[in-house]
């Protein structure tokens, strides 16, 4: 029997996404975004609240990158979610992370994270119920150590962080337990 738990953010785990953009002077700001998702074959949606410095930078620069936070950089990723760029001028520098400029979009690539999604800013969504940005994915970069023998991303090698809001915990992805578009084929008969 199921027990009522009330209203909760029960879709989990969520990937820990590290969103980075330049301000008008070319200074890097980055934030930890727990609520974001692929929104089509070449789009990404990120829930970013009004008033966030990274949001202002994305709108001003017209681009951003999304790094997948990993276990090796959990402390830095968490810090970028705790600290506010509006209150801490040296927020990104304090993280100890490093960047290079993307050659695809006007945004910084955080070098320490194993996967980086380079995006052009498409639109800001503000429905009254949700607020965020939509970006067009123009490229994905990955460390070779994160790839399988066929050159595809291997989630089991990445040790990307996942966020469980119910326990405020970080987790990593485990082993593959099935194959999509195959696990249910038996029921098609």
Coordinates of N, CA and C in Angstrom, one line a residue:
X1 N 0.8 -1.2 0.0 CA 0.0 0.0 0.0 C 0.9 1.2 0.0
X2 N 0.5 2.2 -0.8 CA 1.2 3.5 -0.9 C 0.8 4.4 0.3
X3 N 1.7 5.2 0.7 CA 1.5 6.2 1.8 C 1.5 7.6 1.2
X4 N 0.5 8.4 1.6 CA 0.5 9.8 1.1 C 1.7 10.6 1.7
X5 N 2.4 11.3 0.8 CA 3.6 12.0 1.3 C 3.4 13.5 1.1
X6 N 2.2 13.9 0.5 CA 2.0 15.3 0.3 C 2.7 15.8 -0.9
X7 N 2.8 17.1 -1.1 CA 3.5 17.7 -2.3 C 5.0 17.6 -2.0
X8 N 5.7 17.0 -3.0 CA 7.1 16.9 -2.9 C 7.7 17.0 -4.3
X9 N 9.0 17.2 -4.4 CA 9.7 17.2 -5.7 C 10.2 15.8 -5.9
X10 N 9.3 14.9 -6.3 CA 9.5 13.5 -6.3 C 10.0 12.9 -7.6
X11 N 10.4 13.8 -8.6 CA 11.0 13.3 -9.8 C 12.5 13.4 -9.5
X12 N 13.1 12.2 -9.4 CA 14.6 12.2 -9.1 C 15.2 10.9 -9.5
X13 N 16.5 10.8 -9.6 CA 17.4 11.9 -9.3 C 17.5 12.8 -10.5
X14 N 18.0 14.0 -10.2 CA 18.1 15.1 -11.2 C 19.6 15.3 -11.5
X15 N 20.1 15.5 -12.7 CA 21.5 15.7 -12.9 C 21.9 17.1 -12.3
X16 N 23.1 17.2 -11.8 CA 23.6 18.4 -11.3 C 24.3 19.1 -12.5
X17 N 23.7 20.2 -13.0 CA 24.1 20.9 -14.2 C 24.9 22.2 -13.7
X18 N 26.1 22.4 -14.3 CA 26.9 23.6 -14.0 C 26.8 24.5 -15.2
X19 N 26.1 25.6 -15.0 CA 25.8 26.6 -16.1 C 26.7 27.7 -15.9
X20 N 27.4 28.0 -17.0 CA 28.4 29.1 -17.0 C 28.2 30.1 -18.2
X21 N 28.4 31.4 -17.9 CA 28.3 32.4 -18.9 C 29.2 33.6 -18.5
X22 N 29.5 34.4 -19.5 CA 30.3 35.6 -19.3 C 29.4 36.8 -19.0
X23 N 29.9 37.8 -18.2 CA 29.2 39.0 -18.0 C 29.7 40.0 -19.1
X24 N 29.3 41.2 -19.1 CA 29.6 42.2 -20.1 C 31.1 42.5 -20.2
X25 N 31.8 42.3 -19.1 CA 33.3 42.5 -19.1 C 34.1 41.2 -19.4
X26 N 33.4 40.1 -19.6 CA 34.0 38.9 -19.9 C 34.4 38.1 -18.7
X27 N 33.8 38.4 -17.6 CA 34.1 37.7 -16.3 C 33.2 36.5 -16.2
X28 N 33.7 35.4 -15.8 CA 33.0 34.1 -15.7 C 32.1 34.1 -14.4
X29 N 30.8 33.7 -14.6 CA 30.0 33.3 -13.5 C 29.4 32.0 -13.8
X30 N 29.2 31.2 -12.8 CA 28.6 29.8 -12.9 C 27.7 29.5 -11.8
X31 N 26.7 28.7 -12.0 CA 25.8 28.3 -11.0 C 25.4 26.8 -11.1
X32 N 25.0 26.2 -10.0 CA 24.6 24.8 -10.0 C 23.1 24.9 -10.2
X33 N 22.6 24.2 -11.3 CA 21.2 24.1 -11.6 C 20.8 22.7 -11.4
X34 N 19.9 22.4 -10.5 CA 19.4 21.1 -10.2 C 18.2 20.7 -11.1
X35 N 17.5 21.7 -11.6 CA 16.3 21.4 -12.5 C 16.6 21.8 -13.9
X36 N 16.9 20.9 -14.7 CA 17.1 21.1 -16.1 C 17.0 19.8 -16.9
X37 N 16.8 20.0 -18.2 CA 16.5 18.7 -19.0 C 16.7 19.0 -20.4
X38 N 17.0 18.0 -21.2 CA 17.0 18.0 -22.6 C 15.5 18.3 -23.1
X39 N 15.3 19.1 -24.0 CA 14.0 19.5 -24.4 C 13.9 19.4 -26.0
X40 N 14.1 18.2 -26.5 CA 14.1 18.0 -27.9 C 15.5 17.6 -28.4
X41 N 15.7 17.3 -29.6 CA 17.0 16.8 -30.1 C 18.1 17.7 -30.0
X42 N 17.8 19.0 -30.0 CA 18.9 20.0 -30.0 C 18.6 21.2 -29.0
X43 N 17.8 21.0 -28.0 CA 17.4 22.0 -27.1 C 17.6 21.6 -25.7
X44 N 17.9 22.5 -24.8 CA 18.0 22.2 -23.4 C 17.2 23.3 -22.6
X45 N 16.5 22.9 -21.6 CA 15.7 23.8 -20.7 C 16.3 23.8 -19.3
X46 N 16.5 25.0 -18.8 CA 17.1 25.1 -17.4 C 16.2 26.0 -16.6
X47 N 15.8 25.5 -15.4 CA 15.0 26.4 -14.5 C 16.0 27.3 -13.8
X48 N 15.9 28.5 -14.1 CA 16.8 29.5 -13.4 C 15.9 30.6 -12.9
X49 N 16.0 30.9 -11.7 CA 15.1 32.0 -11.1 C 15.5 33.4 -11.5
X50 N 14.5 34.2 -11.5 CA 14.7 35.6 -11.8 C 15.7 36.2 -10.8
X51 N 16.5 37.1 -11.3 CA 17.4 37.8 -10.4 C 18.8 37.1 -10.3
X52 N 18.9 35.9 -10.8 CA 20.2 35.2 -10.8 C 21.2 35.9 -11.7
X53 N 22.4 36.1 -11.2 CA 23.5 36.7 -12.0 C 23.7 35.9 -13.3
X54 N 23.8 34.6 -13.2 CA 24.0 33.8 -14.4 C 22.9 34.0 -15.4
X55 N 21.7 34.2 -15.0 CA 20.6 34.4 -15.9 C 20.8 35.7 -16.7
X56 N 21.2 36.8 -16.0 CA 21.5 38.1 -16.6 C 22.6 38.0 -17.6
X57 N 23.7 37.2 -17.2 CA 24.8 37.0 -18.1 C 24.4 36.2 -19.4
X58 N 23.6 35.2 -19.2 CA 23.1 34.4 -20.4 C 22.4 35.3 -21.4
X59 N 21.5 36.1 -20.8 CA 20.7 37.0 -21.7 C 21.6 38.1 -22.4
X60 N 22.5 38.6 -21.6 CA 23.4 39.6 -22.2 C 24.4 39.1 -23.2
X61 N 25.0 37.9 -22.9 CA 26.0 37.3 -23.8 C 25.4 36.5 -25.0
X62 N 24.2 36.0 -24.8 CA 23.6 35.2 -25.8 C 24.0 33.8 -25.9
X63 N 24.7 33.3 -24.8 CA 25.2 32.0 -24.9 C 25.5 31.5 -23.5
X64 N 25.7 30.1 -23.3 CA 26.1 29.5 -22.1 C 26.6 28.1 -22.3
X65 N 27.2 27.6 -21.3 CA 27.6 26.2 -21.4 C 27.0 25.5 -20.2
X66 N 26.9 24.2 -20.3 CA 26.3 23.3 -19.3 C 27.3 22.2 -19.1
X67 N 28.0 22.2 -17.9 CA 28.9 21.1 -17.6 C 28.2 20.1 -16.7
X68 N 28.5 18.8 -16.9 CA 27.9 17.8 -16.0 C 28.9 17.7 -14.8
X69 N 28.4 18.0 -13.6 CA 29.2 17.9 -12.4 C 29.5 16.5 -12.1
X70 N 30.7 16.2 -11.6 CA 31.1 14.9 -11.3 C 31.6 14.7 -9.9
X71 N 31.7 13.5 -9.4 CA 32.1 13.2 -8.1 C 33.4 13.9 -7.6
X72 N 34.4 13.9 -8.5 CA 35.7 14.5 -8.2 C 35.6 16.0 -7.9
X73 N 34.5 16.7 -8.3 CA 34.3 18.1 -8.1 C 33.0 18.4 -7.4
X74 N 32.6 17.5 -6.5 CA 31.3 17.7 -5.8 C 31.4 19.0 -4.9
X75 N 32.5 19.2 -4.2 CA 32.7 20.4 -3.3 C 32.5 21.7 -4.1
X76 N 33.2 21.8 -5.2 CA 33.1 23.0 -6.1 C 31.7 23.2 -6.6
X77 N 31.1 22.1 -7.1 CA 29.8 22.2 -7.7 C 28.8 22.6 -6.6
X78 N 28.9 22.1 -5.4 CA 28.0 22.5 -4.4 C 28.2 23.9 -4.0
X79 N 29.4 24.3 -3.9 CA 29.7 25.7 -3.6 C 29.1 26.7 -4.6
X80 N 29.1 26.3 -5.9 CA 28.6 27.2 -6.9 C 27.0 27.3 -6.8
X81 N 26.5 26.3 -6.1 CA 25.0 26.4 -5.8 C 24.7 27.1 -4.6
X82 N 25.6 27.1 -3.6 CA 25.4 27.8 -2.4 C 25.6 29.3 -2.5
X83 N 26.7 29.7 -3.1 CA 27.1 31.1 -3.2 C 26.4 31.8 -4.3
X84 N 26.1 33.1 -4.1 CA 25.4 33.9 -5.1 C 26.4 34.9 -5.7
X85 N 26.4 34.9 -7.0 CA 27.2 35.8 -7.8 C 26.8 37.3 -7.6
X86 N 25.6 37.5 -7.1 CA 25.1 38.9 -6.8 C 25.7 39.4 -5.5
X87 N 26.1 38.5 -4.7 CA 26.6 38.8 -3.3 C 28.1 38.6 -3.2
X88 N 28.7 37.8 -4.1 CA 30.1 37.4 -3.9 C 30.8 37.6 -5.3
X89 N 31.5 38.7 -5.4 CA 32.1 39.2 -6.6 C 33.1 38.2 -7.2
X90 N 33.8 37.4 -6.3 CA 34.8 36.5 -6.7 C 34.4 35.0 -6.6
X91 N 33.1 34.8 -6.8 CA 32.5 33.5 -6.6 C 33.2 32.5 -7.5
X92 N 33.3 32.7 -8.8 CA 33.9 31.6 -9.6 C 35.4 31.4 -9.3
X93 N 36.1 32.5 -9.1 CA 37.5 32.4 -8.7 C 37.7 31.6 -7.5
X94 N 36.8 31.8 -6.5 CA 36.9 31.1 -5.2 C 36.7 29.6 -5.4
X95 N 36.0 29.2 -6.4 CA 35.7 27.8 -6.6 C 37.0 27.0 -6.9
X96 N 38.0 27.7 -7.5 CA 39.3 27.1 -7.9 C 39.2 26.4 -9.2
X97 N 38.0 26.4 -9.9 CA 37.9 25.8 -11.2 C 38.5 26.7 -12.2
X98 N 38.7 26.2 -13.4 CA 39.3 26.9 -14.5 C 38.4 26.8 -15.7
X99 N 38.6 27.8 -16.6 CA 37.8 27.8 -17.9 C 38.7 28.1 -19.1
X100 N 38.2 27.8 -20.2 CA 38.7 28.2 -21.5 C 37.5 28.7 -22.3
X101 N 37.7 29.6 -23.2 CA 36.6 30.2 -24.0 C 36.2 29.1 -25.0
X102 N 34.9 28.9 -25.1 CA 34.4 28.0 -26.2 C 34.7 28.5 -27.5
X103 N 35.0 27.7 -28.5 CA 35.2 28.1 -29.8 C 33.9 28.0 -30.7
X104 N 32.8 27.6 -30.0 CA 31.5 27.4 -30.7 C 30.5 28.5 -30.3
X105 N 30.6 29.0 -29.0 CA 29.7 30.0 -28.5 C 30.4 30.9 -27.6
X106 N 29.8 32.1 -27.3 CA 30.5 33.1 -26.5 C 30.2 32.8 -25.0
X107 N 30.9 31.7 -24.6 CA 30.7 31.3 -23.2 C 31.9 30.5 -22.7
X108 N 32.1 30.4 -21.4 CA 33.2 29.7 -20.8 C 33.0 28.2 -20.7
X109 N 34.0 27.4 -20.9 CA 33.9 25.9 -20.7 C 34.7 25.7 -19.4
X110 N 34.0 25.1 -18.5 CA 34.7 24.7 -17.2 C 35.5 23.4 -17.5
X111 N 36.8 23.5 -17.4 CA 37.6 22.4 -17.8 C 37.5 21.2 -16.9
X112 N 37.2 21.3 -15.7 CA 37.3 20.2 -14.8 C 36.1 19.2 -15.0
X113 N 35.0 19.7 -15.5 CA 33.8 18.8 -15.6 C 34.0 18.0 -16.9
X114 N 33.7 16.6 -16.9 CA 34.0 15.8 -18.0 C 33.2 16.0 -19.3
X115 N 32.0 16.6 -19.2 CA 31.2 16.8 -20.3 C 30.7 18.2 -20.3
X116 N 30.7 18.9 -21.5 CA 30.3 20.2 -21.6 C 29.3 20.4 -22.8
X117 N 28.2 21.0 -22.6 CA 27.2 21.2 -23.6 C 27.3 22.7 -23.9
X118 N 27.6 23.0 -25.2 CA 27.7 24.4 -25.6 C 26.4 24.9 -26.2
X119 N 25.9 26.0 -25.8 CA 24.5 26.4 -26.1 C 24.4 27.9 -26.5
X120 N 23.6 28.2 -27.5 CA 23.1 29.5 -27.8 C 21.8 29.8 -27.1
X121 N 21.7 31.0 -26.5 CA 20.5 31.3 -25.8 C 19.4 31.6 -26.8
X122 N 18.3 30.9 -26.6 CA 17.1 31.1 -27.5 C 16.0 31.9 -26.9
X123 N 15.6 31.6 -25.7 CA 14.5 32.4 -25.1 C 14.5 32.2 -23.6
X124 N 13.9 33.2 -23.0 CA 13.6 33.1 -21.6 C 12.1 32.8 -21.5
X125 N 11.8 31.8 -20.6 CA 10.4 31.4 -20.4 C 9.9 31.9 -19.0
X126 N 8.8 32.6 -19.0 CA 8.2 33.1 -17.8 C 6.7 32.9 -17.9
X127 N 6.2 31.8 -17.4 CA 4.8 31.5 -17.6 C 4.0 32.0 -16.3
X128 N 4.6 32.4 -15.3 CA 4.0 32.7 -14.0 C 4.1 31.5 -13.1
X129 N 4.2 30.3 -13.7 CA 4.4 29.1 -12.9 C 5.9 28.6 -13.0
X130 N 6.5 28.8 -14.1 CA 7.9 28.4 -14.2 C 8.7 29.5 -14.8
X131 N 10.0 29.5 -14.6 CA 10.9 30.5 -15.1 C 12.2 29.8 -15.5
X132 N 12.7 30.2 -16.7 CA 14.0 29.6 -17.0 C 14.4 30.0 -18.4
X133 N 15.4 29.3 -19.0 CA 15.9 29.6 -20.3 C 15.9 28.3 -21.1
X134 N 15.8 28.6 -22.4 CA 15.9 27.5 -23.4 C 17.2 27.8 -24.3
X135 N 18.0 26.8 -24.5 CA 19.2 27.0 -25.3 C 19.2 26.0 -26.4
X136 N 19.8 26.4 -27.5 CA 20.1 25.5 -28.6 C 21.4 24.9 -28.4
X137 N 21.5 23.6 -28.4 CA 22.7 22.9 -28.3 C 23.5 22.9 -29.6
X138 N 24.7 23.5 -29.6 CA 25.4 23.6 -30.9 C 26.6 22.6 -30.9
X139 N 27.0 22.1 -29.7 CA 28.0 21.1 -29.6 C 28.1 20.5 -28.2
X140 N 28.6 19.3 -28.1 CA 28.9 18.6 -26.9 C 30.3 18.2 -26.9
X141 N 31.1 18.5 -25.9 CA 32.5 18.1 -25.7 C 32.6 17.1 -24.6
X142 N 33.5 16.2 -24.7 CA 33.7 15.2 -23.6 C 35.1 14.7 -23.5
X143 N 35.6 14.5 -22.3 CA 36.9 13.9 -22.1 C 36.9 12.5 -22.7
X144 N 38.0 12.1 -23.3 CA 38.1 10.8 -23.9 C 37.8 9.7 -22.9
X145 N 38.2 9.9 -21.6 CA 38.0 8.9 -20.6 C 36.6 8.7 -20.3
X146 N 35.7 9.5 -20.8 CA 34.3 9.4 -20.5 C 33.5 8.7 -21.7
X147 N 34.3 8.2 -22.7 CA 33.7 7.6 -23.9 C 33.9 6.1 -23.9
X148 N 33.0 5.4 -24.5 CA 33.2 4.0 -24.7 C 34.0 3.7 -25.9
X149 N 34.1 2.4 -26.3 CA 35.0 2.0 -27.4 C 34.5 2.6 -28.7
X150 N 33.2 2.9 -28.8 CA 32.6 3.4 -30.1 C 32.6 5.0 -30.1
X151 N 33.2 5.6 -29.1 CA 33.2 7.0 -29.0 C 32.0 7.7 -28.5
X152 N 31.1 6.9 -27.9 CA 29.9 7.5 -27.3 C 30.1 7.7 -25.8
X153 N 29.3 8.7 -25.3 CA 29.4 8.9 -23.8 C 29.0 7.6 -23.1
X154 N 29.8 7.3 -22.0 CA 29.5 6.1 -21.2 C 29.2 6.6 -19.8
X155 N 27.9 6.6 -19.5 CA 27.5 7.1 -18.2 C 28.1 6.4 -17.0
X156 N 28.5 5.2 -17.2 CA 29.1 4.5 -16.1 C 30.6 4.9 -15.8
X157 N 31.2 5.6 -16.8 CA 32.5 6.1 -16.6 C 32.6 7.5 -16.0
X158 N 31.5 8.2 -16.2 CA 31.5 9.7 -15.9 C 31.5 10.0 -14.4
X159 N 30.8 9.2 -13.6 CA 30.6 9.5 -12.2 C 30.0 10.9 -12.0
X160 N 29.0 11.2 -12.9 CA 28.3 12.4 -12.8 C 27.4 12.4 -11.5
X161 N 27.2 13.6 -11.0 CA 26.4 13.8 -9.8 C 24.9 13.9 -10.1
X162 N 24.1 13.2 -9.3 CA 22.7 13.3 -9.4 C 22.2 13.9 -8.1
X163 N 21.2 14.7 -8.1 CA 20.6 15.3 -6.9 C 19.3 14.7 -6.5
X164 N 19.2 14.3 -5.3 CA 17.9 13.7 -4.7 C 17.4 14.8 -3.8
X165 N 16.4 15.5 -4.2 CA 15.8 16.6 -3.4 C 15.2 16.1 -2.1
X166 N 14.7 14.9 -2.1 CA 14.0 14.4 -0.9 C 15.0 14.3 0.3
X167 N 16.2 13.9 0.0 CA 17.2 13.8 1.1 C 18.3 14.8 1.0
X168 N 18.2 15.7 0.0 CA 19.3 16.7 -0.2 C 20.6 16.0 -0.4
X169 N 20.6 14.9 -1.1 CA 21.8 14.1 -1.3 C 22.3 14.1 -2.7
X170 N 23.6 13.9 -2.8 CA 24.2 13.7 -4.1 C 24.5 12.2 -4.3
X171 N 24.3 11.7 -5.5 CA 24.5 10.3 -5.8 C 25.2 10.3 -7.2
X172 N 25.8 9.1 -7.5 CA 26.3 8.9 -8.8 C 25.6 7.8 -9.5
X173 N 25.7 7.7 -10.8 CA 25.0 6.7 -11.6 C 25.7 5.4 -11.4
X174 N 24.9 4.3 -11.3 CA 25.4 3.0 -11.2 C 25.5 2.2 -12.5
X175 N 25.3 0.9 -12.4 CA 25.5 0.1 -13.6 C 24.3 0.1 -14.5
X176 N 24.5 -0.2 -15.8 CA 23.3 -0.4 -16.7 C 22.6 -1.6 -16.4
X177 N 21.2 -1.5 -16.3 CA 20.4 -2.7 -15.9 C 19.5 -3.1 -17.0
X178 N 19.4 -2.4 -18.1 CA 18.6 -2.7 -19.2 C 18.9 -1.9 -20.4
X179 N 18.2 -2.1 -21.5 CA 18.3 -1.4 -22.8 C 17.0 -0.8 -23.2
X180 N 17.0 0.5 -23.4 CA 15.7 1.2 -23.8 C 15.3 0.7 -25.2
X181 N 14.0 0.6 -25.4 CA 13.4 0.1 -26.7 C 13.7 -1.3 -26.9
X182 N 14.1 -2.0 -25.8 CA 14.3 -3.5 -25.8 C 13.7 -4.2 -24.6
X183 N 13.8 -3.5 -23.4 CA 13.4 -4.2 -22.2 C 11.9 -4.5 -22.2
X184 N 11.1 -3.8 -22.9 CA 9.7 -4.1 -22.9 C 9.2 -4.8 -24.2
X185 N 10.1 -5.1 -25.1 CA 9.7 -5.7 -26.3 C 8.8 -7.0 -26.2
X186 N 9.1 -7.8 -25.1 CA 8.4 -9.0 -24.9 C 6.9 -8.8 -24.7
X187 N 6.5 -7.6 -24.2 CA 5.1 -7.3 -24.0 C 4.4 -6.8 -25.3
X188 N 5.2 -6.6 -26.4 CA 4.6 -6.2 -27.7 C 4.0 -7.4 -28.4
X189 N 4.3 -8.6 -28.0 CA 3.9 -9.8 -28.7 C 2.4 -10.1 -28.4

